[in-house]
Amino acid sequence: SLLYLQEPSNKRVRPLARVTSLANLISPVRNGAVRRFGQTIQSFALRSDSKSPSCAQKSCSRSAAPTPPKRRNSVLWSEMLDVNMKESLSTKEIKRQEAIYEMSRGEQDLIEDLKLARKAYHDPMLKLSIMSEEELNHIFGDLDSYIPLHEDLLASLGEATKPDGTVEQIGPILVKWLPRLHAYKGYCSNQLAAKALLDQKKQDRRVQDFLQRCLESPFSRKLDLWSFLDIPRSRLVKYPLLLKEILRHTPKEHPDIQILEEAISIIQGVLSDINLKKGESECQYYIDKLEYLDEKQKDPRIEGSKALLCHGELKNKNGHKLYVFLFQDILVLTRPVTRNERQAYQVYRQPIPVQELILEDLQDGDVKMGGSFRGAFGNSDKAKNIFRVRFQDPSPGQSHTLQANDVFHKQQWVNCIRTAIAPFQRTAAAAELKELPELSEESEENNPSAPNIKAQKRQSIMSGITEMELDESTSECGSILDSEEAKGVKTHRTSFGHRKTREKQLSGKRKETLV
């Protein structure tokens, strides 16, 4: 599910050695991962393809004594109870109170982190002119404005807490407060652009050194700046889990039961709205980075796209790296380029509308690297994890054989493309079936055996539809066949003998085409 992703760890982390460059701390990330629109509220991993040269100049084995990171209080609610109080509560109630306390403690931690991001990162970089105010506002957004929002929830939970530390009802508080999380729409929508700008600014030596010093300081808990900026998002996706945990340990007769179910529905709706807005923002972000070599490549379906279903790096059969975007209505292949230190995507060949897209799931070894087919070269050149996309109409002459990094990413792409083209396949099949009875009634007037012919035709078309679902390449043949069949059926009141001859001809064409 798109809502439940991992939160950046703020617990025990292996201490890092003192280094001179932030790049030394970043592990290489494999390229080619498919990013799907269904995961729009997601973590952004820092990337680096190589270690900083500065590490080679100095011995990496020699390091200063690591500064111990600041630890957070991880005491459980039950550990704060006296023995008599603990014995008076059932195991289920203790677990319920633990879940409520975890929510309260999480709000407190979030407030501290939001204040820390401002005090330890934003304000010093502005004061030292490491970044301009405009750049900092773009990266940090309106992060400060969310502190009062979470302080309100924390205050409400504090008021609802009894002297013995228990909370009787939390449902009404959450139902009233959760809709206010819609305020995060703007912040989450800006995350992709903010992350891109932060990565760009890290190329500046002053920025890099400042962030490295912060990373080595105890207050950071060995978390980098982006981890702090991403904490609100990670908190959002955790709310449904926290509420379900409270609900799971709430007795059926408790008045909170129905109210908690309502609260879960509210937070899921809030996250769905944030995801939609974030997805639209991500889609527009990449559309604005597209460069066209030819005016013919521009398609109104690209500019009008509101959803980016998936995107990522693939290789063509010549081994060249392409960055592919599957928008809601069109597939766009591009070549990554750099313009004035900024990433851009040069559109490669003609974009393929989804309704005209044919997908072929190729087996390993069907195509050789370099574009040759099986048997042309040795076994060592066999390509794995490949699939092909092309136009239904062969006249444009465009077919792209694409290779993913591994079988997992290939399957992600195949599934995503199949999901995108499925509605158009079903629409085409339904149109054929809807058209058939009207055509057959014409024959029924002058031919007693027409019902049998109608049944044969329906069975034939249904067979074609089945073939289309099993094999995309056959679907093209099936559509050509249906059009030929329609031409034959639409003749007006001819003799039965002529119609029977026509049926035999169509039957022969069908067999020849499908084979």
Short mmCIF file of N, CA, C and O in Angstrom, two decimals, residues 409-500:
data_model
loop_
_atom_site.label_atom_id
_atom_site.label_comp_id
_atom_site.label_asym_id
_atom_site.label_seq_id
_atom_site.Cartn_x
_atom_site.Cartn_y
_atom_site.Cartn_z
N HIS A 409 12.52 -5.33 -10.99
CA HIS A 409 12.18 -4.07 -11.63
C HIS A 409 11.49 -4.29 -12.97
O HIS A 409 10.61 -3.53 -13.36
N LYS A 410 11.88 -5.35 -13.66
CA LYS A 410 11.18 -5.67 -14.91
C LYS A 410 9.71 -5.94 -14.64
O LYS A 410 8.82 -5.45 -15.33
N GLN A 411 9.44 -6.75 -13.61
CA GLN A 411 8.06 -7.10 -13.30
C GLN A 411 7.26 -5.88 -12.88
O GLN A 411 6.07 -5.75 -13.19
N GLN A 412 7.90 -4.95 -12.18
CA GLN A 412 7.23 -3.71 -11.80
C GLN A 412 6.80 -2.93 -13.04
O GLN A 412 5.67 -2.44 -13.12
N TRP A 413 7.71 -2.83 -14.00
CA TRP A 413 7.39 -2.11 -15.23
C TRP A 413 6.27 -2.82 -15.99
O TRP A 413 5.31 -2.18 -16.46
N VAL A 414 6.39 -4.12 -16.15
CA VAL A 414 5.39 -4.88 -16.91
C VAL A 414 4.01 -4.74 -16.26
O VAL A 414 3.00 -4.50 -16.94
N ASN A 415 3.97 -4.89 -14.96
CA ASN A 415 2.68 -4.78 -14.25
C ASN A 415 2.09 -3.38 -14.39
O ASN A 415 0.88 -3.22 -14.57
N CYS A 416 2.95 -2.39 -14.28
CA CYS A 416 2.48 -1.01 -14.35
C CYS A 416 1.93 -0.68 -15.75
O CYS A 416 0.88 -0.05 -15.88
N ILE A 417 2.63 -1.12 -16.78
CA ILE A 417 2.18 -0.86 -18.15
C ILE A 417 0.89 -1.63 -18.44
O ILE A 417 -0.05 -1.10 -19.06
N ARG A 418 0.82 -2.88 -18.00
CA ARG A 418 -0.41 -3.66 -18.20
C ARG A 418 -1.61 -2.99 -17.54
O ARG A 418 -2.71 -2.96 -18.10
N THR A 419 -1.40 -2.47 -16.34
CA THR A 419 -2.48 -1.78 -15.64
C THR A 419 -2.93 -0.55 -16.42
O THR A 419 -4.12 -0.24 -16.49
N ALA A 420 -1.97 0.16 -17.02
CA ALA A 420 -2.30 1.38 -17.77
C ALA A 420 -3.07 1.10 -19.05
O ALA A 420 -4.00 1.84 -19.40
N ILE A 421 -2.72 0.01 -19.74
CA ILE A 421 -3.37 -0.26 -21.04
C ILE A 421 -4.63 -1.10 -20.89
O ILE A 421 -5.43 -1.18 -21.83
N ALA A 422 -4.84 -1.70 -19.72
CA ALA A 422 -6.00 -2.59 -19.53
C ALA A 422 -7.33 -1.91 -19.81
O ALA A 422 -8.19 -2.49 -20.49
N PRO A 423 -7.60 -0.67 -19.33
CA PRO A 423 -8.90 -0.05 -19.61
C PRO A 423 -9.18 0.12 -21.09
O PRO A 423 -10.32 -0.03 -21.53
N PHE A 424 -8.16 0.40 -21.89
CA PHE A 424 -8.36 0.58 -23.33
C PHE A 424 -8.64 -0.76 -24.01
O PHE A 424 -9.41 -0.82 -24.97
N GLN A 425 -8.03 -1.83 -23.52
CA GLN A 425 -8.31 -3.15 -24.08
C GLN A 425 -9.75 -3.58 -23.78
O GLN A 425 -10.45 -4.09 -24.63
N ARG A 426 -10.19 -3.34 -22.53
CA ARG A 426 -11.56 -3.70 -22.16
C ARG A 426 -12.58 -2.88 -22.94
O ARG A 426 -13.61 -3.39 -23.37
N THR A 427 -12.28 -1.59 -23.16
CA THR A 427 -13.19 -0.73 -23.92
C THR A 427 -13.32 -1.22 -25.34
O THR A 427 -14.42 -1.27 -25.90
N ALA A 428 -12.20 -1.60 -25.94
CA ALA A 428 -12.24 -2.10 -27.32
C ALA A 428 -13.03 -3.40 -27.40
O ALA A 428 -13.82 -3.61 -28.32
N ALA A 429 -12.84 -4.28 -26.43
CA ALA A 429 -13.56 -5.56 -26.43
C ALA A 429 -15.05 -5.33 -26.24
O ALA A 429 -15.89 -5.96 -26.91
N ALA A 430 -15.43 -4.42 -25.34
CA ALA A 430 -16.84 -4.15 -25.09
C ALA A 430 -17.50 -3.54 -26.32
O ALA A 430 -18.66 -3.84 -26.63
N ALA A 431 -16.76 -2.70 -27.04
CA ALA A 431 -17.31 -2.07 -28.25
C ALA A 431 -17.62 -3.12 -29.32
O ALA A 431 -18.63 -3.05 -30.01
N GLU A 432 -16.75 -4.12 -29.45
CA GLU A 432 -16.98 -5.19 -30.41
C GLU A 432 -18.24 -5.97 -30.07
O GLU A 432 -19.06 -6.29 -30.93
N LEU A 433 -18.42 -6.32 -28.81
CA LEU A 433 -19.58 -7.10 -28.38
C LEU A 433 -20.87 -6.30 -28.52
O LEU A 433 -21.92 -6.83 -28.86
N LYS A 434 -20.82 -5.00 -28.25
CA LYS A 434 -22.00 -4.15 -28.34
C LYS A 434 -22.45 -3.99 -29.78
O LYS A 434 -23.63 -3.91 -30.08
N GLU A 435 -21.48 -3.95 -30.69
CA GLU A 435 -21.79 -3.75 -32.10
C GLU A 435 -22.37 -5.01 -32.74
O GLU A 435 -23.17 -4.94 -33.65
N LEU A 436 -22.03 -6.18 -32.25
CA LEU A 436 -22.37 -7.44 -32.88
C LEU A 436 -23.86 -7.73 -32.99
O LEU A 436 -24.34 -8.05 -34.07
N PRO A 437 -24.71 -7.61 -31.94
CA PRO A 437 -26.13 -7.95 -32.06
C PRO A 437 -26.84 -7.12 -33.12
O PRO A 437 -27.66 -7.62 -33.85
N GLU A 438 -26.52 -5.84 -33.24
CA GLU A 438 -27.17 -4.98 -34.22
C GLU A 438 -26.87 -5.45 -35.63
O GLU A 438 -27.73 -5.46 -36.49
N LEU A 439 -25.65 -5.88 -35.87
CA LEU A 439 -25.28 -6.37 -37.19
C LEU A 439 -25.95 -7.69 -37.49
O LEU A 439 -26.35 -7.95 -38.61
N SER A 440 -26.11 -8.54 -36.52
CA SER A 440 -26.66 -9.87 -36.73
C SER A 440 -28.17 -9.82 -36.97
O SER A 440 -28.72 -10.65 -37.66
N GLU A 441 -28.84 -8.80 -36.35
CA GLU A 441 -30.28 -8.72 -36.55
C GLU A 441 -30.62 -8.51 -38.00
O GLU A 441 -31.65 -8.94 -38.49
N GLU A 442 -29.76 -7.85 -38.74
CA GLU A 442 -29.99 -7.59 -40.15
C GLU A 442 -30.06 -8.90 -40.92
O GLU A 442 -30.86 -9.06 -41.82
N SER A 443 -29.23 -9.85 -40.58
CA SER A 443 -29.21 -11.14 -41.25
C SER A 443 -30.41 -11.97 -40.83
O SER A 443 -30.89 -12.79 -41.60
N GLU A 444 -30.88 -11.76 -39.60
CA GLU A 444 -31.93 -12.60 -39.06
C GLU A 444 -33.23 -12.44 -39.82
O GLU A 444 -34.04 -13.35 -39.89
N GLU A 445 -33.47 -11.26 -40.42
CA GLU A 445 -34.72 -11.00 -41.12
C GLU A 445 -34.92 -11.94 -42.30
O GLU A 445 -36.02 -12.42 -42.55
N ASN A 446 -33.90 -12.19 -43.09
CA ASN A 446 -34.00 -12.98 -44.31
C ASN A 446 -33.38 -14.35 -44.22
O ASN A 446 -33.39 -15.09 -45.19
N ASN A 447 -32.82 -14.71 -43.05
CA ASN A 447 -32.11 -15.98 -42.96
C ASN A 447 -32.48 -16.69 -41.67
O ASN A 447 -32.10 -16.24 -40.59
N PRO A 448 -33.20 -17.84 -41.75
CA PRO A 448 -33.59 -18.57 -40.54
C PRO A 448 -32.41 -19.07 -39.74
O PRO A 448 -32.50 -19.28 -38.55
N SER A 449 -31.30 -19.31 -40.39
CA SER A 449 -30.14 -19.86 -39.68
C SER A 449 -29.24 -18.77 -39.12
O SER A 449 -28.18 -19.05 -38.62
N ALA A 450 -29.69 -17.52 -39.19
CA ALA A 450 -28.86 -16.41 -38.71
C ALA A 450 -28.49 -16.51 -37.24
O ALA A 450 -27.39 -16.15 -36.87
N PRO A 451 -29.41 -16.97 -36.37
CA PRO A 451 -29.00 -17.08 -34.96
C PRO A 451 -27.77 -17.93 -34.76
O PRO A 451 -26.93 -17.65 -33.92
N ASN A 452 -27.66 -19.02 -35.57
CA ASN A 452 -26.46 -19.86 -35.45
C ASN A 452 -25.21 -19.10 -35.88
O ASN A 452 -24.15 -19.21 -35.28
N ILE A 453 -25.36 -18.31 -36.95
CA ILE A 453 -24.23 -17.52 -37.43
C ILE A 453 -23.83 -16.50 -36.37
O ILE A 453 -22.67 -16.26 -36.08
N LYS A 454 -24.88 -15.88 -35.71
CA LYS A 454 -24.61 -14.90 -34.67
C LYS A 454 -23.83 -15.54 -33.53
O LYS A 454 -22.87 -14.96 -33.02
N ALA A 455 -24.23 -16.74 -33.14
CA ALA A 455 -23.53 -17.42 -32.06
C ALA A 455 -22.09 -17.72 -32.44
O ALA A 455 -21.17 -17.60 -31.64
N GLN A 456 -21.92 -18.14 -33.74
CA GLN A 456 -20.56 -18.44 -34.19
C GLN A 456 -19.69 -17.18 -34.15
O GLN A 456 -18.53 -17.20 -33.76
N LYS A 457 -20.29 -16.07 -34.59
CA LYS A 457 -19.53 -14.83 -34.61
C LYS A 457 -19.16 -14.38 -33.19
O LYS A 457 -18.05 -13.94 -32.93
N ARG A 458 -20.14 -14.48 -32.26
CA ARG A 458 -19.86 -14.09 -30.88
C ARG A 458 -18.75 -14.96 -30.30
O ARG A 458 -17.85 -14.47 -29.62
N GLN A 459 -18.81 -16.26 -30.58
CA GLN A 459 -17.78 -17.16 -30.06
C GLN A 459 -16.42 -16.82 -30.65
O GLN A 459 -15.40 -16.83 -29.97
N SER A 460 -16.43 -16.45 -31.96
CA SER A 460 -15.18 -16.11 -32.62
C SER A 460 -14.56 -14.86 -32.01
O SER A 460 -13.37 -14.80 -31.75
N ILE A 461 -15.40 -13.85 -31.77
CA ILE A 461 -14.88 -12.60 -31.21
C ILE A 461 -14.40 -12.80 -29.79
O ILE A 461 -13.37 -12.30 -29.38
N MET A 462 -15.18 -13.59 -29.01
CA MET A 462 -14.75 -13.86 -27.64
C MET A 462 -13.42 -14.58 -27.63
O MET A 462 -12.57 -14.35 -26.78
N SER A 463 -13.22 -15.47 -28.61
CA SER A 463 -11.94 -16.17 -28.71
C SER A 463 -10.83 -15.17 -28.99
O SER A 463 -9.74 -15.24 -28.44
N GLY A 464 -11.12 -14.18 -29.87
CA GLY A 464 -10.12 -13.15 -30.18
C GLY A 464 -9.78 -12.32 -28.97
O GLY A 464 -8.65 -11.94 -28.75
N ILE A 465 -10.83 -12.02 -28.14
CA ILE A 465 -10.60 -11.23 -26.94
C ILE A 465 -9.70 -11.98 -25.97
O ILE A 465 -8.80 -11.43 -25.36
N THR A 466 -9.95 -13.29 -25.83
CA THR A 466 -9.12 -14.10 -24.93
C THR A 466 -7.67 -14.09 -25.38
O THR A 466 -6.74 -13.95 -24.59
N GLU A 467 -7.48 -14.22 -26.72
CA GLU A 467 -6.11 -14.18 -27.22
C GLU A 467 -5.46 -12.83 -26.91
O GLU A 467 -4.29 -12.75 -26.59
N MET A 468 -6.28 -11.76 -27.00
CA MET A 468 -5.73 -10.43 -26.76
C MET A 468 -5.22 -10.31 -25.34
O MET A 468 -4.19 -9.72 -25.08
N GLU A 469 -5.96 -10.86 -24.36
CA GLU A 469 -5.55 -10.77 -22.97
C GLU A 469 -4.29 -11.57 -22.69
O GLU A 469 -3.49 -11.21 -21.84
N LEU A 470 -4.11 -12.68 -23.43
CA LEU A 470 -2.96 -13.54 -23.16
C LEU A 470 -1.70 -13.03 -23.83
O LEU A 470 -0.61 -13.20 -23.34
N ASP A 471 -1.86 -12.39 -24.98
CA ASP A 471 -0.68 -11.99 -25.73
C ASP A 471 -0.95 -10.68 -26.43
O ASP A 471 -1.84 -10.59 -27.27
N GLU A 472 -0.18 -9.63 -26.08
CA GLU A 472 -0.44 -8.32 -26.64
C GLU A 472 -0.22 -8.29 -28.15
O GLU A 472 -0.90 -7.56 -28.86
N SER A 473 0.72 -9.07 -28.65
CA SER A 473 0.99 -9.06 -30.08
C SER A 473 -0.18 -9.63 -30.84
O SER A 473 -0.50 -9.22 -31.95
N THR A 474 -0.88 -10.60 -30.28
CA THR A 474 -2.04 -11.20 -30.93
C THR A 474 -3.20 -10.23 -30.95
O THR A 474 -4.04 -10.26 -31.84
N SER A 475 -3.24 -9.33 -29.94
CA SER A 475 -4.36 -8.40 -29.87
C SER A 475 -4.40 -7.51 -31.09
O SER A 475 -5.46 -7.12 -31.56
N GLU A 476 -3.23 -7.16 -31.61
CA GLU A 476 -3.21 -6.33 -32.82
C GLU A 476 -3.82 -7.08 -33.98
O GLU A 476 -4.62 -6.54 -34.72
N CYS A 477 -3.45 -8.33 -34.12
CA CYS A 477 -4.01 -9.16 -35.19
C CYS A 477 -5.52 -9.28 -35.02
O CYS A 477 -6.27 -9.26 -35.97
N GLY A 478 -5.95 -9.46 -33.78
CA GLY A 478 -7.37 -9.62 -33.51
C GLY A 478 -8.15 -8.39 -33.91
O GLY A 478 -9.24 -8.47 -34.44
N SER A 479 -7.60 -7.19 -33.68
CA SER A 479 -8.31 -5.97 -34.02
C SER A 479 -8.41 -5.82 -35.52
O SER A 479 -9.42 -5.36 -36.05
N ILE A 480 -7.36 -6.21 -36.24
CA ILE A 480 -7.41 -6.16 -37.71
C ILE A 480 -8.46 -7.13 -38.22
O ILE A 480 -9.24 -6.83 -39.12
N LEU A 481 -8.51 -8.30 -37.61
CA LEU A 481 -9.46 -9.33 -38.01
C LEU A 481 -10.89 -8.85 -37.80
O LEU A 481 -11.75 -9.01 -38.66
N ASP A 482 -11.15 -8.23 -36.64
CA ASP A 482 -12.50 -7.77 -36.35
C ASP A 482 -12.95 -6.73 -37.35
O ASP A 482 -14.11 -6.68 -37.74
N SER A 483 -12.03 -5.87 -37.78
CA SER A 483 -12.41 -4.86 -38.72
C SER A 483 -12.75 -5.45 -40.08
O SER A 483 -13.67 -5.04 -40.74
N GLU A 484 -11.99 -6.48 -40.47
CA GLU A 484 -12.29 -7.18 -41.72
C GLU A 484 -13.64 -7.89 -41.63
O GLU A 484 -14.42 -7.90 -42.55
N GLU A 485 -13.92 -8.49 -40.46
CA GLU A 485 -15.16 -9.22 -40.28
C GLU A 485 -16.35 -8.27 -40.33
O GLU A 485 -17.38 -8.56 -40.90
N ALA A 486 -16.16 -7.08 -39.74
CA ALA A 486 -17.24 -6.10 -39.72
C ALA A 486 -17.59 -5.68 -41.14
O ALA A 486 -18.75 -5.51 -41.48
N LYS A 487 -16.57 -5.53 -41.99
CA LYS A 487 -16.82 -5.16 -43.39
C LYS A 487 -17.67 -6.21 -44.08
O LYS A 487 -18.55 -5.92 -44.86
N GLY A 488 -17.38 -7.48 -43.76
CA GLY A 488 -18.13 -8.56 -44.40
C GLY A 488 -19.55 -8.63 -43.89
O GLY A 488 -20.48 -8.91 -44.64
N VAL A 489 -19.76 -8.36 -42.61
CA VAL A 489 -21.09 -8.50 -42.02
C VAL A 489 -22.00 -7.37 -42.44
O VAL A 489 -23.19 -7.54 -42.53
N LYS A 490 -21.44 -6.18 -42.72
CA LYS A 490 -22.26 -4.99 -42.97
C LYS A 490 -22.88 -4.96 -44.37
O LYS A 490 -23.50 -3.98 -44.73
N THR A 491 -22.74 -5.96 -45.23
CA THR A 491 -23.39 -5.99 -46.54
C THR A 491 -24.89 -6.08 -46.36
O THR A 491 -25.39 -6.78 -45.49
N HIS A 492 -25.70 -5.39 -47.21
CA HIS A 492 -27.14 -5.27 -47.04
C HIS A 492 -27.88 -6.35 -47.83
O HIS A 492 -27.80 -6.40 -49.05
N ARG A 493 -28.64 -7.23 -47.10
CA ARG A 493 -29.60 -8.18 -47.66
C ARG A 493 -29.08 -8.90 -48.90
O ARG A 493 -29.62 -8.81 -49.98
N THR A 494 -28.01 -9.62 -48.79
CA THR A 494 -27.49 -10.44 -49.88
C THR A 494 -28.02 -11.85 -49.72
O THR A 494 -28.61 -12.20 -48.71
N SER A 495 -27.73 -12.70 -50.70
CA SER A 495 -28.23 -14.09 -50.67
C SER A 495 -27.46 -14.89 -49.64
O SER A 495 -26.34 -14.57 -49.31
N PHE A 496 -28.12 -15.97 -49.14
CA PHE A 496 -27.50 -16.81 -48.11
C PHE A 496 -26.25 -17.50 -48.63
O PHE A 496 -25.27 -17.68 -47.93
N GLY A 497 -26.26 -17.89 -49.91
CA GLY A 497 -25.10 -18.57 -50.48
C GLY A 497 -23.87 -17.67 -50.50
O GLY A 497 -22.77 -18.09 -50.16
N HIS A 498 -24.09 -16.42 -50.89
CA HIS A 498 -22.96 -15.48 -50.91
C HIS A 498 -22.42 -15.24 -49.49
O HIS A 498 -21.23 -15.17 -49.27
N ARG A 499 -23.36 -15.15 -48.52
CA ARG A 499 -22.96 -14.92 -47.13
C ARG A 499 -22.16 -16.10 -46.60
O ARG A 499 -21.20 -15.94 -45.86
N LYS A 500 -22.57 -17.34 -46.98
CA LYS A 500 -21.86 -18.52 -46.50
C LYS A 500 -20.44 -18.56 -47.04
O LYS A 500 -19.49 -18.92 -46.35
#
